[in-house]
Amino acid sequence: MAAMGALLKFGALLLAAVAACVAWEDGDVWDYDGHKLKDSDFLALWPLPQKVQSSAVSFQLSASRFQFTHAEGSSAGSDCSILQNAFRRYFDYIFGFTKKDRDQRRRNAAGSEVLELQVAITSPDAECDGFPSLTSDESYELSVDQPSAVLKAPKVWGALRGLETFSQLVYEDAYDVIAMTNVLNFSVFPDFPRFAHRGVLLDSSRHYLPLKVILANLEAMAMNKYNVFHWHISDDQSFPYVSRMFPDLSQKGSYHPYTHVYTPADVKMVIEFARMRGIRVIAEFDTPGHTQSWGFGQKDLLTPCYTGSSPSGTYGPVNPILNTTYDFMAGFFKEISTVFPDAYVHLGGDEVDFSCWKSNPDIQKFMDQQGFGKDYSKLESFYIQRLLDIVSSTDKGYMVWQEVFDNGVKLKMDTLIHVWKGNEAQYQAEMARVTGAGYRTLLSTPWYLNRISYGQDWRDAYKADPCNFTGTDAQKKLVIGGEACLWGEYVDASNLTPRLWPRASAVAERLWSDQGVRDISDAYVRLVQHRCRMVERGIPAEPLFTGYCRHEYSGV
Amino acid sequence: MAAMGALLKFGALLLAAVAACVAWEDGDVWDYDGHKLKDSDFLALWPLPQKVQSSAVSFQLSASRFQFTHAEGSSAGSDCSILQNAFRRYFDYIFGFTKKDRDQRRRNAAGSEVLELQVAITSPDAECDGFPSLTSDESYELSVDQPSAVLKAPKVWGALRGLETFSQLVYEDAYDVIAMTNVLNFSVFPDFPRFAHRGVLLDSSRHYLPLKVILANLEAMAMNKYNVFHWHISDDQSFPYVSRMFPDLSQKGSYHPYTHVYTPADVKMVIEFARMRGIRVIAEFDTPGHTQSWGFGQKDLLTPCYTGSSPSGTYGPVNPILNTTYDFMAGFFKEISTVFPDAYVHLGGDEVDFSCWKSNPDIQKFMDQQGFGKDYSKLESFYIQRLLDIVSSTDKGYMVWQEVFDNGVKLKMDTLIHVWKGNEAQYQAEMARVTGAGYRTLLSTPWYLNRISYGQDWRDAYKADPCNFTGTDAQKKLVIGGEACLWGEYVDASNLTPRLWPRASAVAERLWSDQGVRDISDAYVRLVQHRCRMVERGIPAEPLFTGYCRHEYSGV
């Protein structure tokens, strides 16, 4: 133990030459294929910024001296809770793993230490108290010099992204065998996202997800510059959302009315935790299909199915022919519009099974009256159109799964069409059709991360590109991004996080970085390190392949 | 909070009628296919004992009154650390989740409470201080009555299995909405394993596995009546085993010489932790292939590969033509024979790549001298035969991968041949060949659990049977069991446990229960509950499908 104490003295705050940014290696480093790695490989930035410049200079940081500060003239100050909260979070990420190292000595000349990161919010309204949105400005510039690094961003949302990048510049240097400390490469970059909508879908209906799982994944999302949490909160299996207006929905439709629900306070916490990280929370209440669990707490909401001329006792999709259905939806989505601040709500609309509707004589009569013939997609459209009117009246925009578009429902031009079906050729054709019709769209088909296979399947996710379809530039501009989806049939608190990460990181880079960032070998090298960084920060992201992290995951 | 306090009063120690063993449901319960479930479905025993009798009587247990005791005449007493340790563990499993429930009240008549489990070891030597072995007696009988339940077993190994079964009889009853407590069904059964060798392979070379991960999985193994931990401790990627005699092997061959190694104390702890659970630790030191990591710490051990007439700087399998190789192996396996108490050591012998041997002129010369021609499998056999002689001289038996048998190496008749290759037809043919030659064998091919696919792949693992091959009864008797293998390329501490469990539970039942236990629907119902039981006990086993546990996994 005495030896360790002595060694720690050298562990102060190192400032190494860039050749040493290789961390735990001396001299040159080679990748698995025998290529000498570039210094920039070791920056391990993820997702890769639009532009990086780094010079052959490194700096040191000291936990005892380094500070985040509000730059003079910044429109945000210490009353900006988003930034203050982020300063604390990133200080912990940067110095948390060497907390025992409080030595005040400095190994290099005084000139090479970064003493502060000045954060300047450059537009008059920093949006400290706002919510992120589809049009939020997430751009930032970062320059690192001594004694001050500077992060400039028009809004706090860009500052959050820049803080993540800044924290990714820090690594533990191996000046000698033991001395590990925090070193920063000199770097400048203007950075911004390629797509405005970069989401992760979690499903809290097939399995209930404890709040801490959701929060942990919001943390991981911020580390990957995701900005949308698509909360698929209800489905056939359970209805965990506690509605103030219709409490029976969760009381009777959740797996358990106390232990497997999200209370209003829980939902608020998720939204605020996400806001602090520049992440929107878009709730999905999928109808008219995927609603078995709604039926327990709301009488007459679902269609009674028939066997021959009598009810079978089972239920189908939402009953679209009753006025009470629309009264309920009006009340329910009015509540949702106030609970979830985001400008969009996801209305689902996927996979409606017509067999129950077909069996029901009242539905058949209604079909005849409306002149729908035997085309049940017209009935579906009838329902959806009334639902869209209801939601529009709450001043919300909406997202829908692609079937709603496919079925020819009349949609407002600001509707977001969520593409999820088919093989590569099919989803590309769909993207072309949707944008050809002038709608904005986002892609999920290649990013159904619940689907697993043996080996490095992150590569396929990485290769997919939402703009790979035949269309005009104007059409391509209608692509707002995409979402990684982790449907819940086979995941819960026990395995969700390692199944999602770092596979969702592959999608994150595709949605943030320039379209030209596609080198899978370079991505591998960076992602291995990014994955270790997530592990160090407490996220049990699974390994890409053989190897190790200096700090292995310590949970079980 | 006051309300909760009041409710807990009812939470004492319930004794419900068997109709209520359904726990959180009233009345009858139906499975997914519409069949009414039998009461015994709710015993959720896993793996299913050879024989179960249960009557329509339930008992209650009280944390404040229940005790494990040593029966009069038992050959084990309170100085038997294996049993004392197990009593503590199972007391915790049974009562740990209702610890707040200390109410002394009893809801039912005095007659229905089980006050003790008397454990009787019936043979003169209980083996309290021994190690489990291939021939250990793991049989037991359990009868539950009031006021005493009785567990009889010839040896402590059977008592351990019986304690697990006893703990699985306990469930939380729903006497009314809130009152949950521990109830036990009246049951008697003589039980014993179908196969003597029921193993799990973990690979600590592709990724280092922290000690706590190994220990957690030993816990889970005991919950599934596994009795062999096959520790694939070294491979190409790293050599984490700290050898006393050859410390450079891990000093230079591990991922990190301090943080990514198993010290002698670590190894001892694993062996003792396993012994306490009736689990053997069989170490595998795979040679002559899969040995790249050995080369860093042991000069001249590996074969230098050549490009044309000069060494290429890379190395191949162990060099079989040098006397120093065999001197090293003699010293190394002498140490291994003392460190690992089990009577068997696994010597590997799989996947030897001949290309480096072919390139090396010294090897070619040796081949000529020996008259091996161009048949490099003869060289491999030459090496293996000398290695087997070395290991035999340490009084150990050995297990080898099937290639050693396939290549015609002369093997002692007590060698265990480990089948791992091919498709179903191929491994069945191999089992027939191996047993036809009179060797004992164990199966792993269908149980490579590192291979994953979307959905309920535990079903395939469950359906496979090691005795499904064409052969005589005498041949079938040579099948000693099998192992679930979780190779480490894509798993480490972050994802290992949920990837292994409950998929390895499927294999566990195949290896313990009667050959006729094959009903996949019944298995599903029991396994869902068994998985929840593992989750309650702190093992983050992944879900089989949608649904929930009353106690969800609380880690992240």
mmCIF file of C-alpha atoms in Angstrom, chain A residues 7-132:
data_model
loop_
_atom_site.group_PDB
_atom_site.id
_atom_site.type_symbol
_atom_site.label_atom_id
_atom_site.label_comp_id
_atom_site.label_asym_id
_atom_site.label_seq_id
_atom_site.Cartn_x
_atom_site.Cartn_y
_atom_site.Cartn_z
ATOM 1 C CA LEU A 7 3.124 6.071 -7.162
ATOM 2 C CA LEU A 8 0.004 8.162 -6.944
ATOM 3 C CA LYS A 9 2.159 11.202 -6.462
ATOM 4 C CA PHE A 10 3.092 10.921 -10.089
ATOM 5 C CA GLY A 11 -0.505 10.626 -11.004
ATOM 6 C CA ALA A 12 -1.136 14.332 -10.915
ATOM 7 C CA LEU A 13 -2.375 16.026 -14.024
ATOM 8 C CA LEU A 14 -0.393 14.960 -16.949
ATOM 9 C CA LEU A 15 0.229 16.880 -20.099
ATOM 10 C CA ALA A 16 1.545 14.543 -22.718
ATOM 11 C CA ALA A 17 2.556 14.998 -26.320
ATOM 12 C CA VAL A 18 0.004 13.729 -28.820
ATOM 13 C CA ALA A 19 2.101 10.692 -29.516
ATOM 14 C CA ALA A 20 1.118 9.689 -26.028
ATOM 15 C CA CYS A 21 -2.610 10.095 -26.609
ATOM 16 C CA VAL A 22 -2.410 6.424 -27.379
ATOM 17 C CA ALA A 23 -2.874 6.001 -23.659
ATOM 18 C CA TRP A 24 -1.737 2.655 -22.250
ATOM 19 C CA GLU A 25 0.705 2.077 -25.088
ATOM 20 C CA ASP A 26 4.088 3.451 -25.951
ATOM 21 C CA GLY A 27 4.862 4.569 -29.467
ATOM 22 C CA ASP A 28 2.924 3.578 -32.526
ATOM 23 C CA VAL A 29 -0.175 1.448 -32.438
ATOM 24 C CA TRP A 30 -1.496 -0.833 -35.099
ATOM 25 C CA ASP A 31 -4.973 -1.992 -35.783
ATOM 26 C CA TYR A 32 -6.061 -5.608 -36.200
ATOM 27 C CA ASP A 33 -5.273 -5.567 -39.909
ATOM 28 C CA GLY A 34 -1.756 -4.330 -39.416
ATOM 29 C CA HIS A 35 -2.374 -0.694 -40.336
ATOM 30 C CA LYS A 36 -0.721 1.953 -38.281
ATOM 31 C CA LEU A 37 -3.401 3.904 -36.530
ATOM 32 C CA LYS A 38 -3.672 7.639 -36.889
ATOM 33 C CA ASP A 39 -3.539 9.824 -33.813
ATOM 34 C CA SER A 40 -7.104 10.883 -34.481
ATOM 35 C CA ASP A 41 -8.193 7.301 -34.047
ATOM 36 C CA PHE A 42 -7.475 7.718 -30.409
ATOM 37 C CA LEU A 43 -9.709 10.660 -29.956
ATOM 38 C CA ALA A 44 -12.456 8.028 -30.111
ATOM 39 C CA LEU A 45 -15.102 10.652 -30.663
ATOM 40 C CA TRP A 46 -18.566 9.169 -31.085
ATOM 41 C CA PRO A 47 -20.562 10.159 -33.007
ATOM 42 C CA LEU A 48 -17.881 11.735 -35.158
ATOM 43 C CA PRO A 49 -18.268 15.534 -35.363
ATOM 44 C CA GLN A 50 -18.710 17.192 -38.744
ATOM 45 C CA LYS A 51 -15.169 18.513 -38.640
ATOM 46 C CA VAL A 52 -12.230 17.888 -36.339
ATOM 47 C CA GLN A 53 -8.873 19.579 -36.275
ATOM 48 C CA SER A 54 -6.284 18.374 -33.878
ATOM 49 C CA SER A 55 -2.708 19.427 -33.560
ATOM 50 C CA ALA A 56 0.287 17.793 -32.006
ATOM 51 C CA VAL A 57 -0.311 19.415 -28.665
ATOM 52 C CA SER A 58 -1.934 18.033 -25.581
ATOM 53 C CA PHE A 59 -3.084 19.667 -22.432
ATOM 54 C CA GLN A 60 -3.666 18.592 -18.944
ATOM 55 C CA LEU A 61 -6.653 19.061 -16.722
ATOM 56 C CA SER A 62 -6.712 19.110 -12.971
ATOM 57 C CA ALA A 63 -9.718 18.035 -10.942
ATOM 58 C CA SER A 64 -8.680 20.481 -8.268
ATOM 59 C CA ARG A 65 -8.284 23.455 -10.602
ATOM 60 C CA PHE A 66 -10.484 22.859 -13.631
ATOM 61 C CA GLN A 67 -13.810 24.645 -13.863
ATOM 62 C CA PHE A 68 -16.699 25.073 -16.219
ATOM 63 C CA THR A 69 -17.551 28.765 -16.443
ATOM 64 C CA HIS A 70 -20.118 30.931 -18.124
ATOM 65 C CA ALA A 71 -18.295 33.106 -20.656
ATOM 66 C CA GLU A 72 -18.598 36.840 -20.456
ATOM 67 C CA GLY A 73 -21.469 37.919 -22.629
ATOM 68 C CA SER A 74 -23.140 34.498 -22.580
ATOM 69 C CA SER A 75 -26.901 34.671 -22.435
ATOM 70 C CA ALA A 76 -26.846 31.847 -19.886
ATOM 71 C CA GLY A 77 -25.559 32.172 -16.349
ATOM 72 C CA SER A 78 -25.503 30.193 -13.160
ATOM 73 C CA ASP A 79 -29.261 30.324 -12.993
ATOM 74 C CA CYS A 80 -29.402 28.125 -16.095
ATOM 75 C CA SER A 81 -30.212 24.773 -14.536
ATOM 76 C CA ILE A 82 -29.626 22.804 -17.726
ATOM 77 C CA LEU A 83 -26.029 24.012 -17.907
ATOM 78 C CA GLN A 84 -25.337 23.829 -14.191
ATOM 79 C CA ASN A 85 -26.661 20.296 -14.152
ATOM 80 C CA ALA A 86 -24.547 19.419 -17.178
ATOM 81 C CA PHE A 87 -21.406 20.939 -15.624
ATOM 82 C CA ARG A 88 -21.804 18.675 -12.647
ATOM 83 C CA ARG A 89 -22.456 15.637 -14.849
ATOM 84 C CA TYR A 90 -19.482 16.201 -17.117
ATOM 85 C CA PHE A 91 -17.136 17.098 -14.291
ATOM 86 C CA ASP A 92 -17.980 13.716 -12.865
ATOM 87 C CA TYR A 93 -17.462 11.943 -16.190
ATOM 88 C CA ILE A 94 -14.106 13.661 -16.700
ATOM 89 C CA PHE A 95 -12.672 13.339 -13.233
ATOM 90 C CA GLY A 96 -14.846 10.717 -11.611
ATOM 91 C CA PHE A 97 -12.538 7.849 -12.352
ATOM 92 C CA THR A 98 -9.428 9.437 -10.946
ATOM 93 C CA LYS A 99 -10.983 11.049 -7.905
ATOM 94 C CA LYS A 100 -8.323 9.685 -5.647
ATOM 95 C CA ASP A 101 -5.773 11.572 -7.649
ATOM 96 C CA ARG A 102 -5.771 14.957 -5.950
ATOM 97 C CA ASP A 103 -2.088 15.728 -6.250
ATOM 98 C CA GLN A 104 -1.513 19.392 -6.922
ATOM 99 C CA ARG A 105 1.819 18.923 -8.657
ATOM 100 C CA ARG A 106 2.105 19.623 -12.336
ATOM 101 C CA ARG A 107 4.466 17.676 -14.472
ATOM 102 C CA ASN A 108 4.756 20.004 -17.455
ATOM 103 C CA ALA A 109 5.272 23.673 -18.002
ATOM 104 C CA ALA A 110 2.588 25.942 -16.672
ATOM 105 C CA GLY A 111 1.505 26.763 -20.186
ATOM 106 C CA SER A 112 -0.067 23.448 -21.054
ATOM 107 C CA GLU A 113 -2.910 23.239 -18.569
ATOM 108 C CA VAL A 114 -6.529 23.925 -19.393
ATOM 109 C CA LEU A 115 -8.011 25.633 -16.385
ATOM 110 C CA GLU A 116 -11.503 26.212 -17.610
ATOM 111 C CA LEU A 117 -14.047 25.598 -20.272
ATOM 112 C CA GLN A 118 -15.856 28.835 -20.955
ATOM 113 C CA VAL A 119 -19.347 28.195 -22.208
ATOM 114 C CA ALA A 120 -20.852 30.969 -24.292
ATOM 115 C CA ILE A 121 -24.480 30.879 -25.368
ATOM 116 C CA THR A 122 -24.473 33.288 -28.260
ATOM 117 C CA SER A 123 -28.120 33.911 -29.060
ATOM 118 C CA PRO A 124 -30.194 36.241 -26.858
ATOM 119 C CA ASP A 125 -32.458 33.428 -25.681
ATOM 120 C CA ALA A 126 -30.408 30.530 -24.379
ATOM 121 C CA GLU A 127 -33.611 28.443 -23.918
ATOM 122 C CA CYS A 128 -32.513 27.416 -20.438
ATOM 123 C CA ASP A 129 -36.075 26.941 -19.352
ATOM 124 C CA GLY A 130 -37.409 25.569 -22.599
ATOM 125 C CA PHE A 131 -37.910 22.142 -24.000
ATOM 126 C CA PRO A 132 -35.963 20.789 -26.933
#
